[in-house]
């Protein structure tokens, strides 16, 4: 009998051990499914009850009187429609974690008390158990306030300006009072208005319209008064033509028509020198798959230079030449530093009596009026936008915009040439108009060898692009690019693109916030 019991005892012991294992697994599963009971530091909120709005889990952060005071303030906040809860606990958490937790607190308050999710508000303070002055705090508001009077920047301000500063001194009650007060004010009236916003609002409704209108009128009168003093010719340009009306160098032609030395006269001078054989324009690089083709310049015959403008260009090239060769990079530097060339062009205009030196002063004054009008317009728009200006202010600012634009046009249109210079420019203006018309008409007869330097000087390079492409496609060799000596290169290398590419100067303790998964928004920060 004892032997049979022994045999039967083993199965009963095995069954008991199996039952214990199963029970252990079940308990572990229950624990994992109930993190609030095991891990109170993450989402282990207290038993939230309707009407009880203040919870101090540390037991020392708030005195009974302070907790009662906060309860009264939160009850009063309910009058605005906000259903708020406050929780203080001992937990060393990051700002990111605090943000997630205050959102979870708001949702737990909604779930356990039946509060309206869109108007529920939660405030959470996590105090480091080892250093109560080291704390994280956050606020989370429902969708009604997120989309209304407590937007994202105001949520951050509640944290940074109200909650966090008192916590640095360990004043939890002061922190929560400040946060509740700011929330209450914002919910009722919107975010606080700064002193600058108050000033802008007052200005936009008082003196801004009158000031903008007076400034606009003064700018128009002053600019036009100065413009009326200009001296102009009574002659008119002749009929457009493609025949050169004289023997002026291309750079001087461009300056006459433009009314002053152009920004970069060097490319036109280079083409003229290359056409006459003083320099050679040679291919440097095809550009490859992703690059742009480039050219270089070889210095040939300095004796062919005709004036100080060409000598200024030659000097710039010679300073950067390696022997007699100027590579593409150095050529671009010469083009990008045109001061000496422009000075030579200007000296030629002055020597011929074509430049009106007296025009510089009134034109500068008109430009200053235009600049000041633009600055005042920008300032007026900023004040109007911040201060939510009424329509009279915007009408007056519109008038100031017109005045600024008119003054700018008058400054540009003020002639820099003397009457003699304007008369000298007339035939060249007709020449420019003729070249432009011919460049746009593929059937018009146009001698590219003769007109290419002038076209570049007259700012017609873009208009001439299609004619240059057609010439390349037909195998025509332009004299300025004819020094290669390689027939295949002359017809296949993209000369015009390479030249324009090379000679075109080139311009040289954070606050965490966000939206919640269930709507609304909040922010959290650190001491």
XYZ file of C-alpha atoms in Angstrom:
527
model
C 0.000 0.000 0.000
C 2.800 2.416 0.874
C 4.391 1.740 -2.474
C 1.118 2.567 -4.267
C 0.809 5.828 -2.332
C 4.344 6.593 -3.290
C 3.598 6.042 -6.922
C 0.448 8.114 -6.669
C 2.132 10.956 -4.749
C 4.345 12.010 -7.612
C 1.502 13.025 -9.955
C -0.175 15.027 -7.215
C 3.111 16.899 -6.506
C 3.662 17.571 -10.233
C 0.129 18.889 -10.594
C 0.649 21.207 -7.643
C 3.839 22.590 -9.136
C 2.132 23.077 -12.523
C -0.738 24.920 -10.892
C 1.729 27.215 -9.126
C 3.511 28.002 -12.393
C 0.211 28.821 -14.109
C -0.847 30.993 -11.178
C 2.459 32.868 -11.303
C 2.086 33.529 -15.050
C -1.467 34.784 -14.534
C -0.377 37.098 -11.741
C 2.444 38.451 -13.887
C -0.013 39.087 -16.699
C -2.365 40.898 -14.347
C 0.513 43.028 -13.081
C 1.553 43.934 -16.628
C -2.031 44.856 -17.457
C -2.317 47.110 -14.403
C 0.738 49.418 -14.522
C -1.079 52.017 -12.479
C -0.926 49.743 -9.461
C 2.714 48.721 -9.905
C 4.283 51.764 -11.476
C 2.588 54.763 -9.875
C 5.362 57.073 -11.075
C 4.308 56.831 -14.720
C 0.529 57.074 -14.875
C -0.454 56.125 -11.350
C -2.867 58.949 -10.742
C -4.846 59.025 -7.479
C -8.493 58.089 -7.278
C -9.814 61.209 -8.991
C -13.241 62.273 -7.776
C -15.708 64.786 -9.208
C -15.477 68.061 -7.330
C -12.079 67.279 -5.758
C -9.647 69.272 -7.875
C -6.420 69.431 -5.838
C -4.229 66.345 -5.187
C -0.919 66.559 -3.317
C 0.661 63.110 -3.321
C 3.848 64.432 -1.691
C 1.901 65.359 1.460
C 4.232 68.323 2.076
C 4.019 70.561 -0.976
C 0.726 72.186 0.022
C -0.620 72.966 3.460
C -4.310 72.241 4.087
C -5.003 75.953 3.846
C -3.159 76.251 0.530
C -4.952 73.207 -0.867
C -8.273 74.735 0.192
C -7.325 78.036 -1.428
C -6.485 76.300 -4.682
C -9.696 74.292 -4.553
C -11.644 77.549 -4.289
C -9.746 79.082 -7.195
C -10.382 76.041 -9.383
C -14.069 76.051 -8.426
C -14.175 79.711 -9.497
C -12.404 78.777 -12.739
C -15.298 76.416 -13.394
C -17.385 79.524 -13.913
C -15.452 80.155 -17.152
C -16.378 76.687 -18.384
C -13.001 75.127 -17.569
C -13.077 71.916 -15.518
C -9.578 71.763 -13.998
C -7.562 69.357 -11.859
C -4.169 69.878 -10.174
C -1.753 67.121 -9.177
C 1.556 67.466 -7.301
C 3.729 64.414 -6.845
C 7.287 63.326 -6.067
C 8.741 62.060 -9.336
C 12.004 62.726 -11.175
C 10.749 63.076 -14.752
C 11.936 64.878 -17.861
C 10.008 67.690 -19.538
C 9.019 65.317 -22.348
C 7.691 62.765 -19.882
C 5.883 65.464 -17.924
C 4.161 66.659 -21.072
C 2.942 63.118 -21.828
C 1.817 62.670 -18.237
C -0.135 65.920 -17.975
C -1.993 64.966 -21.157
C -2.740 61.567 -19.608
C -3.908 63.309 -16.412
C -6.369 65.421 -18.390
C -7.735 62.328 -20.106
C -7.942 60.429 -16.785
C -9.863 63.384 -15.275
C -12.303 63.217 -18.194
C -12.700 59.443 -17.914
C -13.153 59.274 -14.144
C -15.281 62.363 -13.508
C -17.256 62.759 -16.733
C -15.735 66.178 -17.458
C -16.072 67.553 -20.987
C -12.924 66.626 -22.879
C -12.927 69.906 -24.851
C -12.986 72.076 -21.719
C -11.007 69.901 -19.281
C -7.723 71.348 -17.977
C -4.924 69.564 -16.126
C -1.900 70.980 -14.273
C 0.863 68.622 -13.165
C 3.934 69.277 -11.023
C 6.641 66.590 -10.777
C 9.077 67.345 -7.929
C 12.402 65.533 -7.693
C 12.272 63.517 -4.436
C 15.981 64.243 -3.834
C 15.710 67.991 -4.510
C 12.229 69.561 -4.282
C 13.506 72.709 -6.006
C 14.268 70.616 -9.083
C 10.839 70.226 -10.670
C 9.027 69.772 -13.965
C 5.590 71.190 -14.593
C 3.059 71.060 -17.386
C -0.403 72.154 -18.417
C -2.845 70.611 -20.850
C -6.049 72.251 -22.078
C -8.970 70.928 -24.113
C -9.641 71.654 -27.754
C -11.951 74.596 -26.967
C -9.056 76.537 -25.444
C -6.364 75.168 -27.780
C -8.336 76.593 -30.705
C -9.499 79.646 -28.752
C -8.049 81.909 -26.082
C -5.239 79.595 -24.872
C -3.298 78.741 -28.048
C 0.065 77.018 -28.156
C 2.224 80.058 -27.384
C 0.013 80.971 -24.433
C 0.244 77.410 -23.081
C 4.019 77.733 -23.185
C 3.782 81.125 -21.482
C 1.669 79.643 -18.675
C 4.445 77.130 -18.045
C 7.457 79.405 -18.470
C 6.088 82.594 -16.937
C 3.680 81.282 -14.275
C 4.399 77.691 -13.233
C 8.186 77.421 -13.407
C 9.568 80.582 -11.686
C 8.024 79.974 -8.207
C 9.020 76.299 -8.356
C 12.671 77.317 -8.512
C 12.210 78.606 -4.968
C 10.161 75.586 -3.905
C 6.916 77.611 -3.810
C 4.385 75.128 -5.159
C 1.349 77.074 -3.977
C 2.608 80.288 -5.621
C 3.325 78.373 -8.829
C -0.162 76.896 -9.031
C -1.893 80.159 -8.075
C 0.021 81.995 -10.808
C -0.869 79.334 -13.383
C -4.568 79.224 -12.457
C -4.770 83.037 -12.473
C -3.142 83.292 -15.910
C -5.337 80.543 -17.308
C -8.446 82.222 -15.930
C -7.480 85.591 -17.438
C -6.610 84.034 -20.799
C -9.808 81.994 -20.997
C -11.883 85.090 -20.244
C -10.014 87.694 -22.276
C -7.399 85.969 -24.410
C -3.614 86.067 -23.946
C -2.214 89.129 -22.163
C -1.583 92.120 -24.403
C 1.995 93.410 -24.216
C 2.869 97.066 -23.822
C 4.044 97.191 -27.425
C 0.766 95.706 -28.629
C -1.183 98.240 -26.578
C 0.911 101.055 -28.052
C 0.436 99.718 -31.600
C -3.324 99.449 -31.094
C -3.499 103.022 -29.858
C -1.319 104.313 -32.680
C -3.261 102.431 -35.345
C -6.501 104.058 -34.224
C -5.190 107.551 -33.562
C -2.255 109.168 -35.358
C -1.158 106.432 -37.833
C -3.717 107.231 -40.597
C -2.998 110.953 -40.517
C 0.773 110.443 -40.281
C 0.809 108.025 -43.239
C -1.309 110.360 -45.380
C 0.816 113.443 -44.563
C 4.048 111.523 -45.182
C 2.756 110.238 -48.516
C 1.778 113.723 -49.639
C 5.070 115.237 -48.479
C 7.083 112.534 -50.238
C 5.201 113.041 -53.500
C 5.527 116.823 -53.403
C 9.225 116.770 -52.490
C 10.203 114.081 -54.995
C 8.275 115.624 -57.860
C 9.529 119.107 -57.008
C 13.114 117.887 -57.273
C 12.345 115.949 -60.443
C 10.899 119.019 -62.150
C 14.299 120.693 -61.912
C 15.870 118.199 -64.300
C 17.258 119.366 -67.637
C 16.078 117.438 -70.692
C 16.481 117.639 -74.440
C 13.561 118.506 -76.682
C 14.770 116.200 -79.441
C 13.360 112.729 -80.080
C 15.164 109.493 -81.001
C 15.357 108.657 -84.669
C 13.992 105.636 -86.467
C 15.298 102.277 -85.125
C 18.267 101.013 -87.132
C 20.851 98.249 -87.095
C 23.505 100.503 -88.653
C 26.056 101.915 -86.215
C 25.606 105.724 -86.032
C 29.232 106.464 -85.082
C 32.577 105.068 -83.947
C 32.185 105.227 -80.167
C 33.525 102.206 -78.231
C 30.796 99.748 -77.115
C 31.293 100.504 -73.399
C 30.767 104.229 -73.985
C 27.731 103.487 -76.164
C 26.188 101.451 -73.352
C 26.907 104.222 -70.829
C 25.316 106.896 -73.037
C 22.121 104.933 -73.556
C 21.930 103.897 -69.885
C 22.555 107.442 -68.688
C 25.754 106.571 -66.837
C 28.469 103.971 -66.512
C 26.881 100.480 -66.604
C 27.325 98.021 -63.762
C 29.736 95.776 -65.675
C 31.066 97.094 -69.023
C 33.912 94.541 -69.166
C 32.185 91.751 -71.216
C 31.411 94.155 -74.075
C 35.020 95.414 -74.070
C 36.329 91.829 -74.140
C 34.196 90.972 -77.179
C 35.363 94.120 -78.959
C 39.021 93.329 -78.206
C 38.554 89.747 -79.392
C 36.855 90.910 -82.602
C 39.858 93.143 -83.360
C 42.426 90.476 -82.427
C 43.824 92.157 -79.281
C 42.854 89.091 -77.237
C 41.740 85.555 -78.054
C 38.719 83.980 -76.376
C 39.463 80.248 -76.130
C 37.452 77.264 -74.915
C 38.445 76.116 -71.445
C 35.915 73.455 -70.394
C 32.825 71.811 -71.873
C 31.350 71.709 -68.378
C 30.709 67.968 -68.332
C 27.347 66.468 -67.457
C 26.461 68.745 -64.554
C 28.731 71.780 -65.010
C 28.636 74.802 -67.302
C 31.096 75.417 -70.144
C 33.733 78.106 -69.602
C 36.212 80.126 -71.655
C 39.590 81.694 -71.013
C 41.345 84.702 -72.531
C 44.792 84.886 -74.117
C 46.467 88.305 -74.309
C 47.717 88.965 -77.844
C 48.477 92.538 -78.889
C 48.432 95.446 -76.443
C 49.203 97.796 -79.307
C 45.641 97.449 -80.576
C 44.170 99.151 -77.501
C 42.374 102.395 -78.382
C 41.378 104.158 -75.162
C 41.597 104.217 -71.377
C 38.565 101.941 -71.018
C 40.278 99.143 -72.927
C 43.527 99.787 -71.091
C 41.704 99.383 -67.764
C 40.337 96.005 -68.890
C 43.756 94.935 -70.172
C 45.398 95.903 -66.871
C 42.898 93.779 -64.943
C 43.561 90.811 -67.208
C 47.341 91.238 -67.111
C 47.340 91.361 -63.279
C 45.733 87.916 -63.151
C 47.386 86.303 -66.175
C 49.627 83.285 -65.990
C 52.017 84.304 -68.701
C 49.662 85.511 -71.398
C 46.756 83.286 -70.360
C 43.844 84.293 -68.096
C 41.824 81.260 -66.978
C 38.062 81.255 -66.478
C 38.203 81.843 -62.713
C 40.539 84.820 -63.086
C 38.411 86.179 -65.946
C 35.344 86.051 -63.714
C 37.266 88.050 -61.092
C 38.118 90.742 -63.642
C 34.462 91.018 -64.658
C 33.343 91.052 -61.024
C 35.621 93.992 -60.132
C 34.642 96.656 -62.686
C 35.475 99.774 -60.649
C 38.514 100.769 -62.716
C 36.664 100.179 -65.994
C 33.592 102.105 -64.826
C 35.827 104.966 -63.689
C 37.394 105.106 -67.149
C 33.955 105.125 -68.803
C 32.792 107.876 -66.487
C 35.915 109.921 -67.195
C 35.173 109.692 -70.910
C 31.595 110.914 -70.366
C 32.838 113.831 -68.274
C 35.522 114.739 -70.820
C 32.930 114.863 -73.590
C 30.603 117.029 -71.500
C 27.955 114.312 -71.574
C 27.587 113.778 -67.827
C 25.589 116.242 -65.711
C 27.538 116.428 -62.456
C 24.868 118.669 -60.916
C 22.248 115.941 -61.355
C 23.807 113.762 -58.676
C 22.499 115.878 -55.775
C 18.760 116.055 -56.656
C 18.770 112.422 -57.774
C 20.345 111.419 -54.450
C 17.704 113.414 -52.568
C 14.881 111.746 -54.505
C 16.430 108.354 -53.786
C 16.655 109.253 -50.091
C 12.985 110.284 -50.074
C 12.059 106.973 -51.703
C 14.145 104.991 -49.212
C 12.663 106.816 -46.234
C 9.147 106.311 -47.593
C 9.746 102.564 -47.915
C 11.113 102.351 -44.371
C 8.173 104.304 -42.937
C 5.774 102.165 -44.970
C 7.232 98.977 -43.497
C 7.044 100.426 -39.987
C 3.450 101.521 -40.599
C 2.428 98.080 -41.821
C 3.976 96.460 -38.747
C 2.186 98.859 -36.409
C -1.069 98.384 -38.328
C -0.817 94.597 -38.281
C 0.038 94.404 -34.569
C -2.511 97.024 -33.606
C -5.263 95.643 -35.883
C -5.616 98.996 -37.597
C -9.016 100.090 -38.979
C -9.504 100.624 -42.704
C -8.563 104.370 -42.765
C -5.060 103.453 -41.643
C -4.707 100.880 -44.429
C -5.949 103.379 -47.011
C -3.372 105.908 -45.827
C -0.633 103.270 -45.888
C -1.671 102.400 -49.433
C -1.144 106.052 -50.352
C 2.308 105.926 -48.748
C 3.110 102.833 -50.808
C 2.172 104.714 -53.977
C 4.349 107.657 -52.919
C 7.320 105.368 -52.233
C 6.917 103.687 -55.607
C 6.589 107.010 -57.470
C 9.671 108.423 -55.729
C 11.630 105.302 -56.666
C 10.606 105.633 -60.326
C 11.516 109.319 -60.349
C 14.945 108.583 -58.852
C 15.641 106.031 -61.576
C 14.236 108.263 -64.338
C 16.170 111.386 -63.301
C 18.614 111.993 -66.154
C 22.269 111.713 -65.260
C 23.321 113.093 -68.632
C 23.545 116.729 -69.595
C 21.392 117.994 -72.434
C 24.419 117.580 -74.681
C 24.810 114.003 -73.483
C 21.120 113.256 -74.027
C 21.399 114.585 -77.591
C 24.468 112.415 -78.161
C 22.602 109.373 -76.843
C 19.593 109.722 -79.181
C 21.048 108.026 -82.292
C 22.480 105.253 -80.142
C 19.083 104.758 -78.509
C 17.597 104.282 -81.987
C 20.429 101.829 -82.695
C 19.580 99.882 -79.532
C 15.899 99.740 -80.500
C 16.820 98.484 -83.961
C 19.103 95.769 -82.569
C 16.406 94.630 -80.160
C 13.824 94.351 -82.941
C 16.265 92.483 -85.193
C 17.284 90.120 -82.381
C 13.640 89.136 -81.926
C 13.043 88.660 -85.666
C 14.816 85.567 -86.950
C 14.361 86.711 -90.545
C 15.987 90.121 -90.023
C 19.469 90.605 -91.478
C 21.931 91.015 -88.607
C 25.739 91.029 -88.800
C 26.660 89.326 -85.534
C 30.374 90.120 -85.974
C 29.606 93.826 -86.119
C 26.903 94.117 -83.496
C 27.817 91.538 -80.831
C 29.958 93.856 -78.602
C 27.377 96.643 -78.907
C 24.478 94.304 -78.125
C 26.184 93.162 -74.927
C 26.988 96.776 -73.979
C 23.347 97.723 -74.584
C 22.097 94.904 -72.320
C 20.689 92.868 -75.212
C 22.588 89.649 -74.520
C 19.430 87.784 -73.510
C 17.523 89.033 -76.573
C 20.404 87.876 -78.801
C 20.487 84.347 -77.368
C 18.244 82.761 -80.020
C 20.195 84.406 -82.865
C 23.471 83.110 -81.435
C 21.979 79.615 -81.098
C 20.805 79.720 -84.728
C 24.265 80.824 -85.875
C 25.892 77.952 -83.995
C 23.412 75.455 -85.441
C 24.177 76.634 -88.979
C 27.947 76.416 -88.454
C 28.485 80.178 -88.589
C 31.669 81.288 -86.852
C 31.463 84.575 -84.951
C 34.712 86.517 -85.273
C 35.029 87.141 -81.524
C 35.245 83.377 -80.985
C 37.204 82.552 -84.160
C 40.702 82.245 -82.719
C 40.418 78.572 -81.799
C 41.790 77.372 -85.110
C 39.957 74.066 -84.684
C 37.048 73.891 -87.171
C 35.307 71.146 -85.205
C 35.625 73.175 -82.023
C 34.287 76.294 -83.713
C 31.054 74.581 -84.718
C 30.459 72.337 -81.710
C 31.630 74.266 -78.628
C 28.817 76.313 -77.008
C 30.687 79.610 -77.273
C 27.915 81.982 -76.303
C 26.833 79.947 -73.294
C 30.441 79.514 -72.171
C 31.205 83.235 -72.543
C 28.093 84.437 -70.696
C 28.598 81.822 -67.971
C 32.200 82.863 -67.394
C 31.582 86.622 -67.535
C 28.389 86.801 -65.469
C 29.300 87.790 -61.870
C 27.873 85.466 -59.212
C 26.157 86.689 -56.095
C 28.231 85.784 -53.571
C 15.925 74.290 -20.500
C 13.594 74.281 -23.477
C 9.857 74.253 -23.329
C 8.210 71.161 -24.814
C 4.835 71.649 -26.458
C 2.541 69.979 -28.930
C -0.902 68.688 -29.689
C -2.515 65.774 -27.952
C -3.743 62.602 -29.590
C -7.263 63.261 -28.365
C -7.412 66.952 -29.229
C -6.307 70.008 -27.299
C -2.753 70.999 -26.558
C -0.294 71.696 -23.800
C 3.250 72.500 -22.776
C 5.794 71.466 -20.182
C 9.031 72.943 -18.905
C 11.782 72.590 -16.339
C 13.220 74.658 -13.506
